Amino acid sequence: AQSVTQLGSHVSVSEGALVLLRCNYSSSVPPYLFWYVQYPNQGLQLLLKYTSAATLVKGINGFEAEFKKSETSFHLTKPSAHMSDAAEYFCAVSEGDKIIFGKGTRLHILP
Amino acid sequence: DGGITQSPKYLFRKEGQNVTLSCEQNLNHDAMYWYRQDPGQGLRLIYYSQIVNDFQKGDIAEGYSVSREKKESFPLTVTSAQKNPTAFYLCASTPGRGASPLHFGNGTRLTVT
């Protein structure tokens, strides 16, 4: 069965600094991969998805993620953090009819 | 605008009572899902349905039941058999399988005392 590991349940970065949120998946076959963002007491919104068309995927709000098969990773980055980026971020992988989520990383932005 | 509506946003029940959470979508999506979210646990799949009148158990189905009588609706019943029902419940839908991302409702926070 597929699994997703997000390293770090909390990450803090200064406003303007690089954001790096880590995600590793378990499949030996390149899966479909997703990053979602969740603001307090809301549902999840799709940031970006990888579907094998390109290894570097650009998403909304300046985020991007790079698929690295050799490392089974799909890390999320943003060059310059904004206060509005403070939220919880989830990496997810498809498994047949199901989508499996990681445990999430809460991003804190320091002024 | 198309979307997923979950109601109510907050729900309070006494222990031992069954409670039904509503999920309606007007996106014409075939597949619908219920997830449970607890702090530090991520989202865990309860039930999902790929087509009307058919549904499958997810990873934590015990103590829950669902129905899919209409394409637009996928209600979740939290029964008295669910040992720890207090959680944030999220409904989602997708037009198909694999590469199709999930569209989420805004969730229902259930508190059982």
PDB file of N, CA and C in Angstrom, chain A residues 32 34 36 38 41-46 49 51 88 90 94 96-104, chain B residues 9 33 35 37 40-43 45 48 50 59 88 90 97-102 104-106 109:
ATOM      1  N   TYR A  32       0.551   9.469  -9.097  1.00  0.00           N
ATOM      2  CA  TYR A  32       0.090  10.848  -9.167  1.00  0.00           C
ATOM      3  C   TYR A  32       0.271  11.452  -7.779  1.00  0.00           C
ATOM      4  N   PHE A  34       0.125  15.074  -5.187  1.00  0.00           N
ATOM      5  CA  PHE A  34      -0.589  16.335  -4.990  1.00  0.00           C
ATOM      6  C   PHE A  34      -0.051  17.040  -3.744  1.00  0.00           C
ATOM      7  N   TYR A  36      -1.728  19.986  -1.131  1.00  0.00           N
ATOM      8  CA  TYR A  36      -2.908  20.760  -0.767  1.00  0.00           C
ATOM      9  C   TYR A  36      -2.546  21.696   0.379  1.00  0.00           C
ATOM     10  N   GLN A  38      -4.393  23.952   3.676  1.00  0.00           N
ATOM     11  CA  GLN A  38      -5.601  24.088   4.493  1.00  0.00           C
ATOM     12  C   GLN A  38      -5.443  25.255   5.451  1.00  0.00           C
ATOM     13  N   ASN A  41     -10.061  25.753   9.997  1.00  0.00           N
ATOM     14  CA  ASN A  41     -11.500  25.458   9.918  1.00  0.00           C
ATOM     15  C   ASN A  41     -12.056  25.499   8.499  1.00  0.00           C
ATOM     16  N   GLN A  42     -11.225  25.162   7.547  1.00  0.00           N
ATOM     17  CA  GLN A  42     -11.672  25.095   6.155  1.00  0.00           C
ATOM     18  C   GLN A  42     -11.293  23.756   5.547  1.00  0.00           C
ATOM     19  N   GLY A  43     -11.799  23.518   4.356  1.00  0.00           N
ATOM     20  CA  GLY A  43     -11.398  22.347   3.607  1.00  0.00           C
ATOM     21  C   GLY A  43     -10.025  22.555   2.980  1.00  0.00           C
ATOM     22  N   LEU A  44      -9.596  21.581   2.192  1.00  0.00           N
ATOM     23  CA  LEU A  44      -8.296  21.661   1.548  1.00  0.00           C
ATOM     24  C   LEU A  44      -8.429  22.221   0.144  1.00  0.00           C
ATOM     25  N   GLN A  45      -7.417  22.992  -0.256  1.00  0.00           N
ATOM     26  CA  GLN A  45      -7.372  23.540  -1.614  1.00  0.00           C
ATOM     27  C   GLN A  45      -6.153  22.962  -2.331  1.00  0.00           C
ATOM     28  N   LEU A  46      -6.330  22.635  -3.584  1.00  0.00           N
ATOM     29  CA  LEU A  46      -5.226  22.095  -4.360  1.00  0.00           C
ATOM     30  C   LEU A  46      -4.210  23.175  -4.685  1.00  0.00           C
ATOM     31  N   LYS A  49      -0.318  19.567  -8.779  1.00  0.00           N
ATOM     32  CA  LYS A  49      -0.350  18.119  -8.924  1.00  0.00           C
ATOM     33  C   LYS A  49       0.701  17.660  -9.934  1.00  0.00           C
ATOM     34  N   THR A  51       1.529  14.719 -12.665  1.00  0.00           N
ATOM     35  CA  THR A  51       0.899  13.629 -13.402  1.00  0.00           C
ATOM     36  C   THR A  51       1.818  13.089 -14.485  1.00  0.00           C
ATOM     37  N   GLU A  88      -1.628  24.902   6.984  1.00  0.00           N
ATOM     38  CA  GLU A  88      -1.161  23.521   7.043  1.00  0.00           C
ATOM     39  C   GLU A  88      -1.121  22.968   5.624  1.00  0.00           C
ATOM     40  N   PHE A  90      -0.501  19.620   3.034  1.00  0.00           N
ATOM     41  CA  PHE A  90      -0.595  18.168   2.957  1.00  0.00           C
ATOM     42  C   PHE A  90      -0.101  17.675   1.607  1.00  0.00           C
ATOM     43  N   SER A  94      -1.945   9.199  -5.109  1.00  0.00           N
ATOM     44  CA  SER A  94      -3.084   8.386  -5.534  1.00  0.00           C
ATOM     45  C   SER A  94      -2.744   6.906  -5.424  1.00  0.00           C
ATOM     46  N   GLY A  96      -4.978   3.806  -6.836  1.00  0.00           N
ATOM     47  CA  GLY A  96      -6.212   3.313  -7.424  1.00  0.00           C
ATOM     48  C   GLY A  96      -7.311   4.342  -7.288  1.00  0.00           C
ATOM     49  N   ASP A  97      -8.383   3.952  -6.627  1.00  0.00           N
ATOM     50  CA  ASP A  97      -9.511   4.861  -6.440  1.00  0.00           C
ATOM     51  C   ASP A  97      -9.319   5.791  -5.247  1.00  0.00           C
ATOM     52  N   LYS A  98      -8.278   5.573  -4.480  1.00  0.00           N
ATOM     53  CA  LYS A  98      -8.104   6.329  -3.236  1.00  0.00           C
ATOM     54  C   LYS A  98      -6.977   7.342  -3.359  1.00  0.00           C
ATOM     55  N   ILE A  99      -7.068   8.375  -2.527  1.00  0.00           N
ATOM     56  CA  ILE A  99      -5.955   9.313  -2.390  1.00  0.00           C
ATOM     57  C   ILE A  99      -5.521   9.282  -0.931  1.00  0.00           C
ATOM     58  N   ILE A 100      -4.233   9.008  -0.729  1.00  0.00           N
ATOM     59  CA  ILE A 100      -3.671   8.839   0.604  1.00  0.00           C
ATOM     60  C   ILE A 100      -2.916  10.104   0.984  1.00  0.00           C
ATOM     61  N   PHE A 101      -3.174  10.596   2.191  1.00  0.00           N
ATOM     62  CA  PHE A 101      -2.569  11.851   2.636  1.00  0.00           C
ATOM     63  C   PHE A 101      -1.462  11.619   3.654  1.00  0.00           C
ATOM     64  N   GLY A 102      -0.482  12.507   3.645  1.00  0.00           N
ATOM     65  CA  GLY A 102       0.478  12.566   4.715  1.00  0.00           C
ATOM     66  C   GLY A 102      -0.144  13.220   5.941  1.00  0.00           C
ATOM     67  N   LYS A 103       0.634  13.294   7.028  1.00  0.00           N
ATOM     68  CA  LYS A 103       0.079  13.827   8.270  1.00  0.00           C
ATOM     69  C   LYS A 103       0.085  15.340   8.337  1.00  0.00           C
ATOM     70  N   GLY A 104       0.683  15.974   7.355  1.00  0.00           N
ATOM     71  CA  GLY A 104       0.619  17.426   7.291  1.00  0.00           C
ATOM     72  C   GLY A 104       1.805  18.115   7.932  1.00  0.00           C
TER      73      GLY A 104
ATOM     74  N   LYS B   9     -21.856  23.301   9.951  1.00  0.00           N
ATOM     75  CA  LYS B   9     -20.419  23.507  10.149  1.00  0.00           C
ATOM     76  C   LYS B   9     -19.982  22.987  11.519  1.00  0.00           C
ATOM     77  N   TYR B  33     -15.990  11.165  -1.370  1.00  0.00           N
ATOM     78  CA  TYR B  33     -15.156  10.623  -0.298  1.00  0.00           C
ATOM     79  C   TYR B  33     -15.497  11.280   1.027  1.00  0.00           C
ATOM     80  N   TYR B  35     -13.440  11.902   4.692  1.00  0.00           N
ATOM     81  CA  TYR B  35     -12.216  11.813   5.469  1.00  0.00           C
ATOM     82  C   TYR B  35     -12.471  12.322   6.873  1.00  0.00           C
ATOM     83  N   GLN B  37     -10.349  14.097  10.071  1.00  0.00           N
ATOM     84  CA  GLN B  37      -9.101  14.792  10.377  1.00  0.00           C
ATOM     85  C   GLN B  37      -8.986  15.001  11.875  1.00  0.00           C
ATOM     86  N   GLY B  40      -2.541  16.306  14.028  1.00  0.00           N
ATOM     87  CA  GLY B  40      -1.336  15.495  13.897  1.00  0.00           C
ATOM     88  C   GLY B  40      -1.512  14.173  13.180  1.00  0.00           C
ATOM     89  N   GLN B  41      -2.745  13.870  12.734  1.00  0.00           N
ATOM     90  CA  GLN B  41      -3.019  12.579  12.095  1.00  0.00           C
ATOM     91  C   GLN B  41      -3.207  12.686  10.590  1.00  0.00           C
ATOM     92  N   GLY B  42      -3.261  13.882  10.071  1.00  0.00           N
ATOM     93  CA  GLY B  42      -3.572  14.026   8.653  1.00  0.00           C
ATOM     94  C   GLY B  42      -5.021  13.680   8.381  1.00  0.00           C
ATOM     95  N   LEU B  43      -5.297  13.293   7.138  1.00  0.00           N
ATOM     96  CA  LEU B  43      -6.652  12.905   6.749  1.00  0.00           C
ATOM     97  C   LEU B  43      -6.687  11.388   6.590  1.00  0.00           C
ATOM     98  N   LEU B  45      -9.124   8.116   5.462  1.00  0.00           N
ATOM     99  CA  LEU B  45     -10.276   7.810   4.624  1.00  0.00           C
ATOM    100  C   LEU B  45     -11.272   6.917   5.354  1.00  0.00           C
ATOM    101  N   TYR B  48     -15.661   5.716   0.578  1.00  0.00           N
ATOM    102  CA  TYR B  48     -15.689   6.398  -0.697  1.00  0.00           C
ATOM    103  C   TYR B  48     -16.646   5.678  -1.634  1.00  0.00           C
ATOM    104  N   GLN B  50     -17.575   5.447  -5.910  1.00  0.00           N
ATOM    105  CA  GLN B  50     -17.221   5.793  -7.291  1.00  0.00           C
ATOM    106  C   GLN B  50     -18.451   5.976  -8.164  1.00  0.00           C
ATOM    107  N   ASP B  59      -9.976   3.243   5.283  1.00  0.00           N
ATOM    108  CA  ASP B  59      -9.070   2.694   6.293  1.00  0.00           C
ATOM    109  C   ASP B  59      -9.658   2.663   7.704  1.00  0.00           C
ATOM    110  N   PHE B  88     -12.944  16.504  13.016  1.00  0.00           N
ATOM    111  CA  PHE B  88     -13.316  17.355  11.884  1.00  0.00           C
ATOM    112  C   PHE B  88     -13.509  16.430  10.690  1.00  0.00           C
ATOM    113  N   LEU B  90     -14.377  15.825   6.680  1.00  0.00           N
ATOM    114  CA  LEU B  90     -14.275  16.473   5.375  1.00  0.00           C
ATOM    115  C   LEU B  90     -14.842  15.583   4.289  1.00  0.00           C
ATOM    116  N   ARG B  97     -10.695   9.073 -11.679  1.00  0.00           N
ATOM    117  CA  ARG B  97      -9.697   8.393 -10.877  1.00  0.00           C
ATOM    118  C   ARG B  97      -8.302   8.908 -11.190  1.00  0.00           C
ATOM    119  N   GLY B  98      -7.342   8.472 -10.409  1.00  0.00           N
ATOM    120  CA  GLY B  98      -5.943   8.696 -10.718  1.00  0.00           C
ATOM    121  C   GLY B  98      -5.525  10.144 -10.618  1.00  0.00           C
ATOM    122  N   ALA B  99      -5.434  10.807 -11.776  1.00  0.00           N
ATOM    123  CA  ALA B  99      -4.861  12.148 -11.802  1.00  0.00           C
ATOM    124  C   ALA B  99      -5.827  13.234 -11.379  1.00  0.00           C
ATOM    125  N   SER B 100      -7.088  12.908 -11.204  1.00  0.00           N
ATOM    126  CA  SER B 100      -8.063  13.940 -10.855  1.00  0.00           C
ATOM    127  C   SER B 100      -7.916  14.335  -9.393  1.00  0.00           C
ATOM    128  N   PRO B 101      -7.687  15.623  -9.111  1.00  0.00           N
ATOM    129  CA  PRO B 101      -7.560  16.043  -7.713  1.00  0.00           C
ATOM    130  C   PRO B 101      -8.914  16.068  -7.022  1.00  0.00           C
ATOM    131  N   LEU B 102      -8.876  16.033  -5.708  1.00  0.00           N
ATOM    132  CA  LEU B 102     -10.083  16.122  -4.913  1.00  0.00           C
ATOM    133  C   LEU B 102     -10.521  17.577  -4.755  1.00  0.00           C
ATOM    134  N   PHE B 104     -12.779  19.746  -2.088  1.00  0.00           N
ATOM    135  CA  PHE B 104     -13.233  19.565  -0.719  1.00  0.00           C
ATOM    136  C   PHE B 104     -14.344  20.533  -0.345  1.00  0.00           C
ATOM    137  N   GLY B 105     -15.215  20.073   0.570  1.00  0.00           N
ATOM    138  CA  GLY B 105     -16.118  20.968   1.256  1.00  0.00           C
ATOM    139  C   GLY B 105     -15.374  21.632   2.407  1.00  0.00           C
ATOM    140  N   ASN B 106     -16.075  22.486   3.149  1.00  0.00           N
ATOM    141  CA  ASN B 106     -15.438  23.225   4.243  1.00  0.00           C
ATOM    142  C   ASN B 106     -15.496  22.501   5.581  1.00  0.00           C
ATOM    143  N   ARG B 109     -17.398  20.132  11.990  1.00  0.00           N
ATOM    144  CA  ARG B 109     -16.705  19.783  13.237  1.00  0.00           C
ATOM    145  C   ARG B 109     -17.731  19.177  14.181  1.00  0.00           C
TER     146      ARG B 109
END
